[in-house]
Amino acid sequence: MTLVDRARELRPLLLEREADADGLFEEAGFDRMLVPERYGGLELDMPTFLRVVVELARGAPAGAARLARAAGPALLVATLFAEEAQAEIFGSGAPRCAAVAAPAGAARRLEVGWELSGTFAGIPGAADATHLLGQALAFEQGADEPPTPIVFVASRAQWAARPGEGGLRLDGAVIPAHLVLEDLSLLDVDVPERTPGYRLHGSPRYAGRAMACLQAQLTAVVVGAAMAAVDEYERLVRSEQVPLPPLGPRRLDPDYQRWLGAAIGRVTAAELLLDEVAGQYAEACAGIETGEPFSREADLRLTMMGREAARLARSAVDEIVRTAGARQQREPIERIAHDLLTGWSHPAIPADEDVARRLAGERLGLPATGWGR
């Protein structure tokens, strides 16, 4: 049985025991999906990982969102950091790694690494995280140049949680040098040559860029949640009566037939678009073996495709909520919509105009500027 089959078989249990989703996921090994094999992980490729997240989100959207946010950053850690860092991060098992792409806080170079202070707010999964994959601004002593971004991994012992805010506070935390990547932004990870992860693990799946990867993980949750909403809407159409005259079964009503059909079409289109993103991401990673490394344009294009898939799925759920009927009938759908909104409102999704502008700039041959370029 494949991991995707296991996720599908788990769906009925998730529908009954959504509150137990985290434990069920860990028991099934889903938290180790992107951890490299050498550290006891499953080392899945991107298409398989995203399909598993979709199937799990169809049964437990909120639980799948927590899983994707905790397990997804393992791919970036295994891609960007050298062996010493990976052995430390993965050595104790599968990390629950919160991630934030926006630079926050200030870093100062020390002889043993970097001293880092700052508040990293609005981080999904922060409360249960074992590690933080984040960014900060590095200020060199005596330098007149503007600060440069760094990427770092901090362990739970180095931060203080901010309950109710979804954020973490680092106050003079000392981050060892091997857990810091200098002059690097997760919004524009350049991979012109073999990445540390590719050299260490020998797999092109550890040769990708970050932005499309992070977006695809969010989109997988949105698509799976939308599929769950369609499932529940179909149940209503099959079982409930039309609320206004002429009365009768909803399944015989032309309006409900049309609304259900439109929702099925939109969500299926979003699912297929996400599958295409996953396949193209894997192909772009494989280019490292033929001398065509993952390009900035591909990263931006796949990010935009992922956002369009999420927008399409979200529009289907909006229509489902609008037409579902009495509040007590649509309560499960509203719960799904709330879980979906959590993913949709993530800062990585609303910045469409910036990503679109940068994608057009790449296509037109314009110079890239800024950390996100």
mmCIF file of C-alpha atoms in Angstrom:
data_model
loop_
_atom_site.group_PDB
_atom_site.id
_atom_site.type_symbol
_atom_site.label_atom_id
_atom_site.label_comp_id
_atom_site.label_asym_id
_atom_site.label_seq_id
_atom_site.Cartn_x
_atom_site.Cartn_y
_atom_site.Cartn_z
ATOM 1 C CA MET A 1 0.000 0.000 0.000
ATOM 2 C CA THR A 2 1.349 3.418 -0.971
ATOM 3 C CA LEU A 3 1.316 6.396 1.350
ATOM 4 C CA VAL A 4 -1.362 8.011 -0.834
ATOM 5 C CA ASP A 5 -3.551 4.911 -0.431
ATOM 6 C CA ARG A 6 -2.971 5.050 3.311
ATOM 7 C CA ALA A 7 -4.084 8.689 3.359
ATOM 8 C CA ARG A 8 -7.267 7.824 1.434
ATOM 9 C CA GLU A 9 -8.080 4.925 3.730
ATOM 10 C CA LEU A 10 -7.619 7.176 6.739
ATOM 11 C CA ARG A 11 -10.256 9.658 5.575
ATOM 12 C CA PRO A 12 -13.336 8.004 7.167
ATOM 13 C CA LEU A 13 -11.522 7.853 10.499
ATOM 14 C CA LEU A 14 -10.470 11.498 10.187
ATOM 15 C CA LEU A 15 -14.064 12.539 9.523
ATOM 16 C CA GLU A 16 -15.053 10.871 12.801
ATOM 17 C CA ARG A 17 -11.995 11.820 14.866
ATOM 18 C CA GLU A 18 -10.654 15.071 13.439
ATOM 19 C CA ALA A 19 -9.459 16.129 16.894
ATOM 20 C CA ASP A 20 -7.098 13.129 16.871
ATOM 21 C CA ALA A 21 -5.642 13.971 13.449
ATOM 22 C CA ASP A 22 -2.156 14.917 14.684
ATOM 23 C CA GLY A 23 -1.691 11.629 16.507
ATOM 24 C CA LEU A 24 -3.050 9.610 13.576
ATOM 25 C CA PHE A 25 -0.686 11.386 11.184
ATOM 26 C CA GLU A 26 2.334 10.744 13.377
ATOM 27 C CA GLU A 27 1.364 7.106 13.866
ATOM 28 C CA ALA A 28 1.143 6.642 10.092
ATOM 29 C CA GLY A 29 4.542 8.301 9.539
ATOM 30 C CA PHE A 30 3.245 11.296 7.599
ATOM 31 C CA ASP A 31 5.427 13.657 9.643
ATOM 32 C CA ARG A 32 8.538 12.039 8.070
ATOM 33 C CA MET A 33 7.467 12.388 4.438
ATOM 34 C CA LEU A 34 10.161 14.863 3.368
ATOM 35 C CA VAL A 35 12.920 13.853 5.791
ATOM 36 C CA PRO A 36 15.841 12.237 3.878
ATOM 37 C CA GLU A 37 16.191 8.471 4.049
ATOM 38 C CA ARG A 38 19.612 8.681 5.666
ATOM 39 C CA TYR A 39 17.932 10.236 8.714
ATOM 40 C CA GLY A 40 15.092 7.720 8.879
ATOM 41 C CA GLY A 41 12.660 9.624 6.674
ATOM 42 C CA LEU A 42 10.540 8.597 3.702
ATOM 43 C CA GLU A 43 12.172 11.033 1.228
ATOM 44 C CA LEU A 44 9.036 11.488 -0.893
ATOM 45 C CA ASP A 45 9.031 13.444 -4.114
ATOM 46 C CA MET A 46 6.962 16.608 -4.380
ATOM 47 C CA PRO A 47 4.038 15.132 -6.395
ATOM 48 C CA THR A 48 3.530 12.327 -3.860
ATOM 49 C CA PHE A 49 3.835 14.644 -0.857
ATOM 50 C CA LEU A 50 1.273 17.085 -2.226
ATOM 51 C CA ARG A 51 -1.150 14.308 -3.140
ATOM 52 C CA VAL A 52 -0.939 12.939 0.416
ATOM 53 C CA VAL A 53 -1.640 16.412 1.846
ATOM 54 C CA VAL A 54 -4.665 16.817 -0.454
ATOM 55 C CA GLU A 55 -6.095 13.449 0.603
ATOM 56 C CA LEU A 56 -5.558 14.184 4.296
ATOM 57 C CA ALA A 57 -7.077 17.667 3.967
ATOM 58 C CA ARG A 58 -10.154 16.094 2.418
ATOM 59 C CA GLY A 59 -10.704 14.313 5.738
ATOM 60 C CA ALA A 60 -9.280 16.819 8.243
ATOM 61 C CA PRO A 61 -8.432 20.232 6.705
ATOM 62 C CA ALA A 62 -7.117 21.834 9.896
ATOM 63 C CA GLY A 63 -4.999 18.820 10.812
ATOM 64 C CA ALA A 64 -3.595 18.574 7.295
ATOM 65 C CA ALA A 65 -2.700 22.261 7.397
ATOM 66 C CA ARG A 66 -0.748 21.724 10.624
ATOM 67 C CA LEU A 67 0.982 18.708 9.125
ATOM 68 C CA ALA A 68 1.978 20.477 5.902
ATOM 69 C CA ARG A 69 3.356 23.465 7.779
ATOM 70 C CA ALA A 70 5.329 21.288 10.179
ATOM 71 C CA ALA A 71 6.622 18.685 7.718
ATOM 72 C CA GLY A 72 7.028 20.823 4.591
ATOM 73 C CA PRO A 73 10.067 22.907 5.648
ATOM 74 C CA ALA A 74 12.087 19.687 6.015
ATOM 75 C CA LEU A 75 12.502 19.740 2.237
ATOM 76 C CA LEU A 76 14.151 23.171 2.342
ATOM 77 C CA VAL A 77 16.376 22.228 5.268
ATOM 78 C CA ALA A 78 17.515 19.111 3.411
ATOM 79 C CA THR A 79 18.123 21.164 0.258
ATOM 80 C CA LEU A 80 19.926 24.240 1.554
ATOM 81 C CA PHE A 81 21.919 23.213 4.624
ATOM 82 C CA ALA A 82 25.123 21.173 4.776
ATOM 83 C CA GLU A 83 25.549 17.789 6.420
ATOM 84 C CA GLU A 84 26.508 19.064 9.886
ATOM 85 C CA ALA A 85 23.310 21.090 10.159
ATOM 86 C CA GLN A 86 21.104 18.340 8.752
ATOM 87 C CA ALA A 87 22.521 15.724 11.102
ATOM 88 C CA GLU A 88 21.735 17.986 14.062
ATOM 89 C CA ILE A 89 18.222 18.949 12.911
ATOM 90 C CA PHE A 90 17.098 15.512 11.727
ATOM 91 C CA GLY A 91 19.142 13.494 14.191
ATOM 92 C CA SER A 92 16.445 13.444 16.860
ATOM 93 C CA GLY A 93 13.683 12.351 14.475
ATOM 94 C CA ALA A 94 11.229 14.271 12.322
ATOM 95 C CA PRO A 95 11.318 17.972 13.273
ATOM 96 C CA ARG A 96 8.163 20.052 13.458
ATOM 97 C CA CYS A 97 9.626 23.055 11.726
ATOM 98 C CA ALA A 98 7.744 26.339 11.648
ATOM 99 C CA ALA A 99 8.791 28.512 8.728
ATOM 100 C CA VAL A 100 8.546 32.185 7.846
ATOM 101 C CA ALA A 101 9.922 33.732 4.658
ATOM 102 C CA ALA A 102 9.733 37.421 5.599
ATOM 103 C CA PRO A 103 12.935 38.765 7.225
ATOM 104 C CA ALA A 104 12.409 39.834 10.848
ATOM 105 C CA GLY A 105 14.741 40.717 13.673
ATOM 106 C CA ALA A 106 18.398 41.671 13.596
ATOM 107 C CA ALA A 107 21.481 39.458 13.514
ATOM 108 C CA ARG A 108 25.009 40.337 14.606
ATOM 109 C CA ARG A 109 28.045 38.253 13.741
ATOM 110 C CA LEU A 110 29.942 36.577 16.581
ATOM 111 C CA GLU A 111 33.067 34.437 16.562
ATOM 112 C CA VAL A 112 30.923 31.333 17.119
ATOM 113 C CA GLY A 113 28.065 32.235 14.812
ATOM 114 C CA TRP A 114 25.325 34.860 15.013
ATOM 115 C CA GLU A 115 23.438 36.617 17.796
ATOM 116 C CA LEU A 116 19.808 37.061 16.818
ATOM 117 C CA SER A 117 16.997 39.104 18.361
ATOM 118 C CA GLY A 118 13.508 39.752 17.073
ATOM 119 C CA THR A 119 9.867 38.779 17.068
ATOM 120 C CA PHE A 120 8.665 36.471 14.338
ATOM 121 C CA ALA A 121 4.900 36.966 14.266
ATOM 122 C CA GLY A 122 2.039 35.105 12.641
ATOM 123 C CA ILE A 123 3.894 31.817 12.163
ATOM 124 C CA PRO A 124 1.552 28.877 11.534
ATOM 125 C CA GLY A 125 2.368 25.906 13.763
ATOM 126 C CA ALA A 126 4.587 27.926 16.088
ATOM 127 C CA ALA A 127 3.030 26.552 19.270
ATOM 128 C CA ASP A 128 4.067 22.951 18.565
ATOM 129 C CA ALA A 129 7.269 23.594 16.626
ATOM 130 C CA THR A 130 10.599 22.020 17.523
ATOM 131 C CA HIS A 131 12.544 24.269 15.116
ATOM 132 C CA LEU A 132 12.140 27.587 13.346
ATOM 133 C CA LEU A 133 13.308 28.084 9.767
ATOM 134 C CA GLY A 134 13.429 31.851 9.524
ATOM 135 C CA GLN A 135 15.122 34.910 8.126
ATOM 136 C CA ALA A 136 16.717 37.936 9.720
ATOM 137 C CA LEU A 137 18.645 41.026 8.658
ATOM 138 C CA ALA A 138 22.388 40.808 9.212
ATOM 139 C CA PHE A 139 24.133 43.994 10.348
ATOM 140 C CA GLU A 140 27.915 43.908 10.113
ATOM 141 C CA GLN A 141 29.750 45.993 12.705
ATOM 142 C CA GLY A 142 31.224 49.149 11.233
ATOM 143 C CA ALA A 143 29.787 48.536 7.779
ATOM 144 C CA ASP A 144 27.972 51.295 5.886
ATOM 145 C CA GLU A 145 26.205 48.908 3.520
ATOM 146 C CA PRO A 146 22.536 48.063 4.079
ATOM 147 C CA PRO A 147 21.768 44.839 5.944
ATOM 148 C CA THR A 148 21.623 41.561 4.052
ATOM 149 C CA PRO A 149 19.213 38.688 4.693
ATOM 150 C CA ILE A 150 20.277 35.462 6.328
ATOM 151 C CA VAL A 151 18.418 32.168 6.658
ATOM 152 C CA PHE A 152 18.726 30.316 9.952
ATOM 153 C CA VAL A 153 17.365 27.390 11.931
ATOM 154 C CA ALA A 154 16.737 27.893 15.654
ATOM 155 C CA SER A 155 15.757 25.186 18.125
ATOM 156 C CA ARG A 156 12.873 25.413 20.573
ATOM 157 C CA ALA A 157 15.198 26.079 23.513
ATOM 158 C CA GLN A 158 16.287 29.351 21.868
ATOM 159 C CA TRP A 159 12.945 31.149 21.710
ATOM 160 C CA ALA A 160 10.074 32.250 23.864
ATOM 161 C CA ALA A 161 6.577 31.615 22.551
ATOM 162 C CA ARG A 162 4.041 34.439 22.432
ATOM 163 C CA PRO A 163 0.730 32.700 23.270
ATOM 164 C CA GLY A 164 -2.264 33.752 21.224
ATOM 165 C CA GLU A 165 -0.151 35.571 18.658
ATOM 166 C CA GLY A 166 1.244 32.642 16.702
ATOM 167 C CA GLY A 167 4.679 34.155 17.069
ATOM 168 C CA LEU A 168 8.089 33.520 18.556
ATOM 169 C CA ARG A 169 10.563 35.809 20.279
ATOM 170 C CA LEU A 170 14.321 35.396 20.090
ATOM 171 C CA ASP A 171 16.261 37.590 22.490
ATOM 172 C CA GLY A 172 20.016 37.423 22.006
ATOM 173 C CA ALA A 173 19.854 33.803 20.832
ATOM 174 C CA VAL A 174 23.198 32.476 19.638
ATOM 175 C CA ILE A 175 22.794 30.553 16.380
ATOM 176 C CA PRO A 176 25.858 28.440 15.441
ATOM 177 C CA ALA A 177 27.447 29.257 12.104
ATOM 178 C CA HIS A 178 26.513 25.911 10.534
ATOM 179 C CA LEU A 179 22.828 26.708 11.106
ATOM 180 C CA VAL A 180 23.022 30.038 9.248
ATOM 181 C CA LEU A 181 23.092 30.693 5.483
ATOM 182 C CA GLU A 182 24.467 34.132 4.718
ATOM 183 C CA ASP A 183 23.218 36.539 2.044
ATOM 184 C CA LEU A 184 20.277 34.339 1.141
ATOM 185 C CA SER A 185 16.532 34.944 0.906
ATOM 186 C CA LEU A 186 13.932 32.184 0.845
ATOM 187 C CA LEU A 187 12.018 34.381 -1.605
ATOM 188 C CA ASP A 188 14.829 33.982 -4.132
ATOM 189 C CA VAL A 189 16.932 30.885 -3.485
ATOM 190 C CA ASP A 190 19.411 30.651 -6.343
ATOM 191 C CA VAL A 191 20.500 27.120 -7.314
ATOM 192 C CA PRO A 192 22.930 27.621 -10.222
ATOM 193 C CA GLU A 193 25.068 24.691 -9.127
ATOM 194 C CA ARG A 194 24.619 21.534 -7.119
ATOM 195 C CA THR A 195 22.902 22.259 -3.823
ATOM 196 C CA PRO A 196 24.261 20.916 -0.522
ATOM 197 C CA GLY A 197 21.260 18.600 -0.385
ATOM 198 C CA TYR A 198 21.853 17.193 -3.843
ATOM 199 C CA ARG A 199 25.508 16.541 -3.090
ATOM 200 C CA LEU A 200 24.643 14.886 0.225
ATOM 201 C CA HIS A 201 21.629 12.797 -0.762
ATOM 202 C CA GLY A 202 22.205 12.300 -4.495
ATOM 203 C CA SER A 203 18.573 13.109 -5.325
ATOM 204 C CA PRO A 204 17.339 15.976 -7.525
ATOM 205 C CA ARG A 205 14.321 16.428 -5.264
ATOM 206 C CA TYR A 206 16.765 18.316 -2.984
ATOM 207 C CA ALA A 207 17.679 20.777 -5.741
ATOM 208 C CA GLY A 208 14.630 23.036 -5.844
ATOM 209 C CA ARG A 209 13.821 26.614 -5.047
ATOM 210 C CA ALA A 210 11.788 27.655 -2.024
ATOM 211 C CA MET A 211 8.914 29.926 -3.041
ATOM 212 C CA ALA A 212 7.015 27.541 -5.329
ATOM 213 C CA CYS A 213 7.611 24.775 -2.806
ATOM 214 C CA LEU A 214 6.047 26.729 0.065
ATOM 215 C CA GLN A 215 3.142 27.917 -2.085
ATOM 216 C CA ALA A 216 2.342 24.409 -3.344
ATOM 217 C CA GLN A 217 2.104 23.117 0.220
ATOM 218 C CA LEU A 218 -0.443 25.811 1.091
ATOM 219 C CA THR A 219 -2.395 25.168 -2.101
ATOM 220 C CA ALA A 220 -2.582 21.428 -1.395
ATOM 221 C CA VAL A 221 -4.387 22.154 1.873
ATOM 222 C CA VAL A 222 -6.793 24.566 0.149
ATOM 223 C CA VAL A 223 -7.579 22.082 -2.637
ATOM 224 C CA GLY A 224 -8.127 19.227 -0.184
ATOM 225 C CA ALA A 225 -10.392 21.389 1.974
ATOM 226 C CA ALA A 226 -12.396 22.394 -1.108
ATOM 227 C CA MET A 227 -12.816 18.717 -1.994
ATOM 228 C CA ALA A 228 -14.129 18.121 1.530
ATOM 229 C CA ALA A 229 -16.637 20.952 1.044
ATOM 230 C CA VAL A 230 -17.842 19.412 -2.223
ATOM 231 C CA ASP A 231 -18.257 16.037 -0.472
ATOM 232 C CA GLU A 232 -20.408 17.622 2.226
ATOM 233 C CA TYR A 233 -22.386 19.688 -0.290
ATOM 234 C CA GLU A 234 -23.150 16.572 -2.332
ATOM 235 C CA ARG A 235 -24.404 14.880 0.843
ATOM 236 C CA LEU A 236 -26.760 17.815 1.436
ATOM 237 C CA VAL A 237 -28.031 17.772 -2.145
ATOM 238 C CA ARG A 238 -28.711 14.045 -1.921
ATOM 239 C CA SER A 239 -30.441 14.128 1.467
ATOM 240 C CA GLU A 240 -32.138 17.503 1.990
ATOM 241 C CA GLN A 241 -35.235 19.196 0.626
ATOM 242 C CA VAL A 242 -35.376 22.482 -1.245
ATOM 243 C CA PRO A 243 -36.013 25.160 1.443
ATOM 244 C CA LEU A 244 -38.489 27.249 -0.605
ATOM 245 C CA PRO A 245 -41.456 26.392 -2.850
ATOM 246 C CA PRO A 246 -41.771 24.525 -5.077
ATOM 247 C CA LEU A 247 -40.679 21.976 -2.466
ATOM 248 C CA GLY A 248 -38.971 18.730 -3.329
ATOM 249 C CA PRO A 249 -35.623 16.902 -3.161
ATOM 250 C CA ARG A 250 -32.610 19.073 -3.815
ATOM 251 C CA ARG A 251 -31.131 16.403 -6.041
ATOM 252 C CA LEU A 252 -34.009 16.995 -8.499
ATOM 253 C CA ASP A 253 -33.751 20.788 -8.381
ATOM 254 C CA PRO A 254 -32.013 22.340 -11.453
ATOM 255 C CA ASP A 255 -30.355 25.084 -9.385
ATOM 256 C CA TYR A 256 -28.771 22.676 -6.902
ATOM 257 C CA GLN A 257 -27.697 20.421 -9.755
ATOM 258 C CA ARG A 258 -26.031 23.385 -11.430
ATOM 259 C CA TRP A 259 -24.353 24.621 -8.227
ATOM 260 C CA LEU A 260 -23.015 21.162 -7.406
ATOM 261 C CA GLY A 261 -21.785 20.600 -10.963
ATOM 262 C CA ALA A 262 -20.017 23.964 -11.054
ATOM 263 C CA ALA A 263 -18.309 23.263 -7.709
ATOM 264 C CA ILE A 264 -17.152 19.841 -8.881
ATOM 265 C CA GLY A 265 -15.734 21.387 -12.060
ATOM 266 C CA ARG A 266 -13.847 24.175 -10.291
ATOM 267 C CA VAL A 267 -12.343 21.940 -7.635
ATOM 268 C CA THR A 268 -11.354 19.312 -10.199
ATOM 269 C CA ALA A 269 -9.655 22.017 -12.270
ATOM 270 C CA ALA A 270 -7.791 23.263 -9.188
ATOM 271 C CA GLU A 271 -6.717 19.701 -8.371
ATOM 272 C CA LEU A 272 -5.375 19.130 -11.890
ATOM 273 C CA LEU A 273 -3.548 22.468 -11.856
ATOM 274 C CA LEU A 274 -1.884 21.546 -8.563
ATOM 275 C CA ASP A 275 -0.850 18.197 -10.056
ATOM 276 C CA GLU A 276 0.741 20.093 -12.931
ATOM 277 C CA VAL A 277 2.611 22.360 -10.515
ATOM 278 C CA ALA A 278 3.924 19.307 -8.676
ATOM 279 C CA GLY A 279 5.062 17.616 -11.876
ATOM 280 C CA GLN A 280 6.753 20.723 -13.249
ATOM 281 C CA TYR A 281 8.443 21.350 -9.902
ATOM 282 C CA ALA A 282 9.926 17.840 -10.004
ATOM 283 C CA GLU A 283 11.050 18.352 -13.607
ATOM 284 C CA ALA A 284 12.694 21.668 -12.729
ATOM 285 C CA CYS A 285 14.561 19.985 -9.859
ATOM 286 C CA ALA A 286 15.728 17.196 -12.203
ATOM 287 C CA GLY A 287 17.307 19.794 -14.468
ATOM 288 C CA ILE A 288 20.282 19.901 -12.118
ATOM 289 C CA GLU A 289 21.382 16.566 -13.597
ATOM 290 C CA THR A 290 21.361 17.900 -17.174
ATOM 291 C CA GLY A 291 22.957 21.278 -16.526
ATOM 292 C CA GLU A 292 19.653 23.193 -16.460
ATOM 293 C CA PRO A 293 19.166 24.142 -12.801
ATOM 294 C CA PHE A 294 15.864 25.390 -11.403
ATOM 295 C CA SER A 295 15.425 28.922 -12.785
ATOM 296 C CA ARG A 296 13.999 31.995 -11.096
ATOM 297 C CA GLU A 297 11.373 32.267 -13.827
ATOM 298 C CA ALA A 298 10.215 28.683 -13.201
ATOM 299 C CA ASP A 299 9.951 29.384 -9.475
ATOM 300 C CA LEU A 300 7.815 32.474 -10.045
ATOM 301 C CA ARG A 301 5.666 30.813 -12.707
ATOM 302 C CA LEU A 302 4.940 27.762 -10.544
ATOM 303 C CA THR A 303 4.160 30.037 -7.599
ATOM 304 C CA MET A 304 1.586 31.908 -9.674
ATOM 305 C CA MET A 305 0.103 28.627 -10.911
ATOM 306 C CA GLY A 306 -0.224 27.425 -7.328
ATOM 307 C CA ARG A 307 -1.980 30.618 -6.344
ATOM 308 C CA GLU A 308 -4.415 30.336 -9.237
ATOM 309 C CA ALA A 309 -5.259 26.789 -8.154
ATOM 310 C CA ALA A 310 -5.921 27.995 -4.611
ATOM 311 C CA ARG A 311 -8.073 30.872 -5.853
ATOM 312 C CA LEU A 312 -10.129 28.534 -8.035
ATOM 313 C CA ALA A 313 -10.734 26.107 -5.173
ATOM 314 C CA ARG A 314 -11.635 28.933 -2.818
ATOM 315 C CA SER A 315 -14.195 30.346 -5.274
ATOM 316 C CA ALA A 316 -15.956 26.967 -5.355
ATOM 317 C CA VAL A 317 -16.218 26.909 -1.563
ATOM 318 C CA ASP A 318 -17.576 30.466 -1.491
ATOM 319 C CA GLU A 319 -20.432 29.385 -3.777
ATOM 320 C CA ILE A 320 -21.054 26.253 -1.729
ATOM 321 C CA VAL A 321 -21.392 28.297 1.479
ATOM 322 C CA ARG A 322 -23.713 30.759 -0.256
ATOM 323 C CA THR A 323 -26.105 28.096 -1.554
ATOM 324 C CA ALA A 324 -25.928 25.403 1.150
ATOM 325 C CA GLY A 325 -29.115 26.487 2.908
ATOM 326 C CA ALA A 326 -30.065 26.754 6.574
ATOM 327 C CA ARG A 327 -27.266 27.373 9.030
ATOM 328 C CA GLN A 328 -27.653 24.044 10.808
ATOM 329 C CA GLN A 329 -27.372 22.306 7.433
ATOM 330 C CA ARG A 330 -24.270 24.162 6.327
ATOM 331 C CA GLU A 331 -22.458 24.110 9.671
ATOM 332 C CA PRO A 332 -19.940 21.396 8.600
ATOM 333 C CA ILE A 333 -19.302 23.342 5.392
ATOM 334 C CA GLU A 334 -18.706 26.571 7.318
ATOM 335 C CA ARG A 335 -16.223 24.744 9.536
ATOM 336 C CA ILE A 336 -14.368 23.559 6.439
ATOM 337 C CA ALA A 337 -14.483 27.068 4.981
ATOM 338 C CA HIS A 338 -12.984 28.470 8.202
ATOM 339 C CA ASP A 339 -10.104 25.974 8.003
ATOM 340 C CA LEU A 340 -9.592 26.856 4.352
ATOM 341 C CA LEU A 341 -9.581 30.572 5.127
ATOM 342 C CA THR A 342 -6.699 30.027 7.551
ATOM 343 C CA GLY A 343 -4.560 28.773 4.690
ATOM 344 C CA TRP A 344 -5.880 31.292 2.192
ATOM 345 C CA SER A 345 -5.055 34.255 4.416
ATOM 346 C CA HIS A 346 -1.397 33.257 4.789
ATOM 347 C CA PRO A 347 0.863 36.163 3.691
ATOM 348 C CA ALA A 348 2.356 34.031 0.903
ATOM 349 C CA ILE A 349 -0.942 34.058 -0.983
ATOM 350 C CA PRO A 350 -2.162 37.703 -1.158
ATOM 351 C CA ALA A 351 1.108 39.024 -2.661
ATOM 352 C CA ASP A 352 -0.016 38.125 -6.188
ATOM 353 C CA GLU A 353 0.876 41.459 -7.741
ATOM 354 C CA ASP A 354 4.481 41.352 -6.549
ATOM 355 C CA VAL A 355 5.054 37.817 -7.816
ATOM 356 C CA ALA A 356 3.287 38.595 -11.107
ATOM 357 C CA ARG A 357 5.451 41.676 -11.613
ATOM 358 C CA ARG A 358 8.643 39.750 -10.950
ATOM 359 C CA LEU A 359 7.565 36.927 -13.253
ATOM 360 C CA ALA A 360 6.911 39.385 -16.069
ATOM 361 C CA GLY A 361 10.282 41.029 -15.386
ATOM 362 C CA GLU A 362 12.036 37.681 -15.795
ATOM 363 C CA ARG A 363 10.196 36.988 -19.044
ATOM 364 C CA LEU A 364 10.983 40.486 -20.382
ATOM 365 C CA GLY A 365 14.652 40.277 -19.429
ATOM 366 C CA LEU A 366 14.526 43.099 -16.896
ATOM 367 C CA PRO A 367 17.113 43.247 -14.077
ATOM 368 C CA ALA A 368 16.091 41.565 -10.834
ATOM 369 C CA THR A 369 16.146 43.783 -7.758
ATOM 370 C CA GLY A 370 15.585 43.338 -4.028
ATOM 371 C CA TRP A 371 15.801 40.294 -1.762
ATOM 372 C CA GLY A 372 12.664 38.763 -3.289
ATOM 373 C CA ARG A 373 13.710 39.698 -6.813
#
